[in-house]
Amino acid sequence: MKFKIWLAPLRNNRGAVGSIPLMFFVMVASVFLYLGIDVYGYISQQQKLTIASNELLEVIKAENGFDAVNREQFDRLLQKTGIDPAKVTLTATSKRVDRGDPVTVEASMVYECIGLKPLGKTVKLSIRVEANGLAHTFFR
């Protein structure tokens, strides 16, 4: 019985005048839902990139620098989290720093929001993550 009450504006004898506000509300609600999904996607991608950068920083601290092998490890970790490694720009402190010297990892990527595509707009937001630490191994 309650279901018939909800469908009453769609079946009145005056035409489609009663259903226009309902359809407009559905359109606006769906745009806000898409924007909410975009916010969640942005935060999720940022957290994944932060975790991968922190893991790489721990490896770099133990090995006293960054090299091509570390980049391959980083790329594999990104693939496991669902991020395309080709879209990530990575800069880090190169090899052979001494114990106690600072090492840094900077990763960045672009996140494309799809929430406004029904309105003909695309928004690209940049995600930038930086991790800092000190090298662990002492070289002589």
Tab-separated table of N, CA and C in Angstrom, residues 54-66 93-104 132-140:
chain	number	residue	atom	x	y	z
A	54	ASN	N	55.941	5.104	2.331
A	54	ASN	CA	56.527	4.777	3.627
A	54	ASN	C	57.263	3.440	3.588
A	55	GLU	N	56.708	2.464	2.876
A	55	GLU	CA	57.403	1.178	2.730
A	55	GLU	C	58.716	1.363	1.973
A	56	LEU	N	58.691	2.160	0.914
A	56	LEU	CA	59.916	2.426	0.159
A	56	LEU	C	60.925	3.177	1.018
A	57	LEU	N	60.460	4.097	1.850
A	57	LEU	CA	61.364	4.839	2.726
A	57	LEU	C	62.088	3.893	3.683
A	58	GLU	N	61.393	2.902	4.218
A	58	GLU	CA	62.038	1.955	5.127
A	58	GLU	C	63.138	1.169	4.410
A	59	VAL	N	62.883	0.791	3.162
A	59	VAL	CA	63.905	0.082	2.383
A	59	VAL	C	65.083	0.999	2.101
A	60	ILE	N	64.799	2.237	1.745
A	60	ILE	CA	65.864	3.198	1.438
A	60	ILE	C	66.684	3.503	2.691
A	61	LYS	N	66.049	3.586	3.841
A	61	LYS	CA	66.792	3.833	5.079
A	61	LYS	C	67.727	2.675	5.384
A	62	ALA	N	67.290	1.462	5.102
A	62	ALA	CA	68.141	0.297	5.366
A	62	ALA	C	69.272	0.177	4.355
A	63	GLU	N	69.020	0.558	3.104
A	63	GLU	CA	70.025	0.424	2.047
A	63	GLU	C	70.795	1.712	1.784
A	64	ASN	N	70.506	2.767	2.510
A	64	ASN	CA	71.174	4.063	2.390
A	64	ASN	C	71.055	4.677	1.001
A	65	GLY	N	69.869	4.589	0.421
A	65	GLY	CA	69.653	5.268	-0.848
A	65	GLY	C	68.729	4.505	-1.770
A	66	PHE	N	68.423	5.151	-2.885
A	66	PHE	CA	67.446	4.665	-3.855
A	66	PHE	C	68.155	4.259	-5.142
A	93	THR	N	66.190	10.064	-2.608
A	93	THR	CA	67.618	10.256	-2.387
A	93	THR	C	68.370	9.072	-2.973
A	94	SER	N	69.383	9.359	-3.799
A	94	SER	CA	70.137	8.283	-4.450
A	94	SER	C	71.067	7.574	-3.463
A	95	LYS	N	71.672	6.500	-3.923
A	95	LYS	CA	72.490	5.623	-3.073
A	95	LYS	C	73.713	6.315	-2.491
A	96	ARG	N	74.262	5.632	-1.523
A	96	ARG	CA	75.528	5.945	-0.860
A	96	ARG	C	75.466	7.206	0.003
A	97	VAL	N	74.451	7.294	0.824
A	97	VAL	CA	74.468	8.318	1.868
A	97	VAL	C	74.942	7.650	3.150
A	98	ASP	N	75.542	8.399	4.034
A	98	ASP	CA	76.099	7.843	5.266
A	98	ASP	C	75.027	7.766	6.349
A	99	ARG	N	75.341	7.033	7.391
A	99	ARG	CA	74.407	6.860	8.498
A	99	ARG	C	74.071	8.208	9.123
A	100	GLY	N	72.795	8.425	9.372
A	100	GLY	CA	72.347	9.667	9.980
A	100	GLY	C	72.024	10.750	8.981
A	101	ASP	N	72.381	10.562	7.719
A	101	ASP	CA	72.046	11.554	6.694
A	101	ASP	C	70.568	11.416	6.311
A	102	PRO	N	69.939	12.523	5.971
A	102	PRO	CA	68.510	12.453	5.631
A	102	PRO	C	68.276	11.792	4.267
A	103	VAL	N	67.234	11.006	4.190
A	103	VAL	CA	66.758	10.416	2.935
A	103	VAL	C	65.286	10.793	2.784
A	104	THR	N	64.897	11.082	1.549
A	104	THR	CA	63.523	11.498	1.284
A	104	THR	C	62.938	10.708	0.116
A	132	ASN	N	60.132	11.364	4.924
A	132	ASN	CA	61.515	11.693	5.290
A	132	ASN	C	62.004	10.742	6.380
A	133	GLY	N	63.317	10.540	6.391
A	133	GLY	CA	63.913	9.701	7.420
A	133	GLY	C	65.423	9.835	7.416
A	134	LEU	N	66.087	9.043	8.226
A	134	LEU	CA	67.539	9.050	8.318
A	134	LEU	C	68.096	7.681	7.941
A	135	ALA	N	69.203	7.675	7.250
A	135	ALA	CA	69.836	6.424	6.833
A	135	ALA	C	70.321	5.651	8.063
A	136	HIS	N	70.312	4.313	7.951
A	136	HIS	CA	70.640	3.467	9.095
A	136	HIS	C	72.065	2.917	9.068
A	137	THR	N	72.573	2.551	7.914
A	137	THR	CA	73.830	1.822	7.825
A	137	THR	C	75.012	2.778	7.801
A	138	PHE	N	76.109	2.396	8.483
A	138	PHE	CA	77.303	3.219	8.528
A	138	PHE	C	78.318	2.684	7.513
A	139	PHE	N	78.778	3.565	6.633
A	139	PHE	CA	79.807	3.196	5.628
A	139	PHE	C	81.142	3.770	6.042
A	140	ARG	N	82.225	3.011	5.760
A	140	ARG	CA	83.583	3.504	5.992
A	140	ARG	C	84.326	3.557	4.700
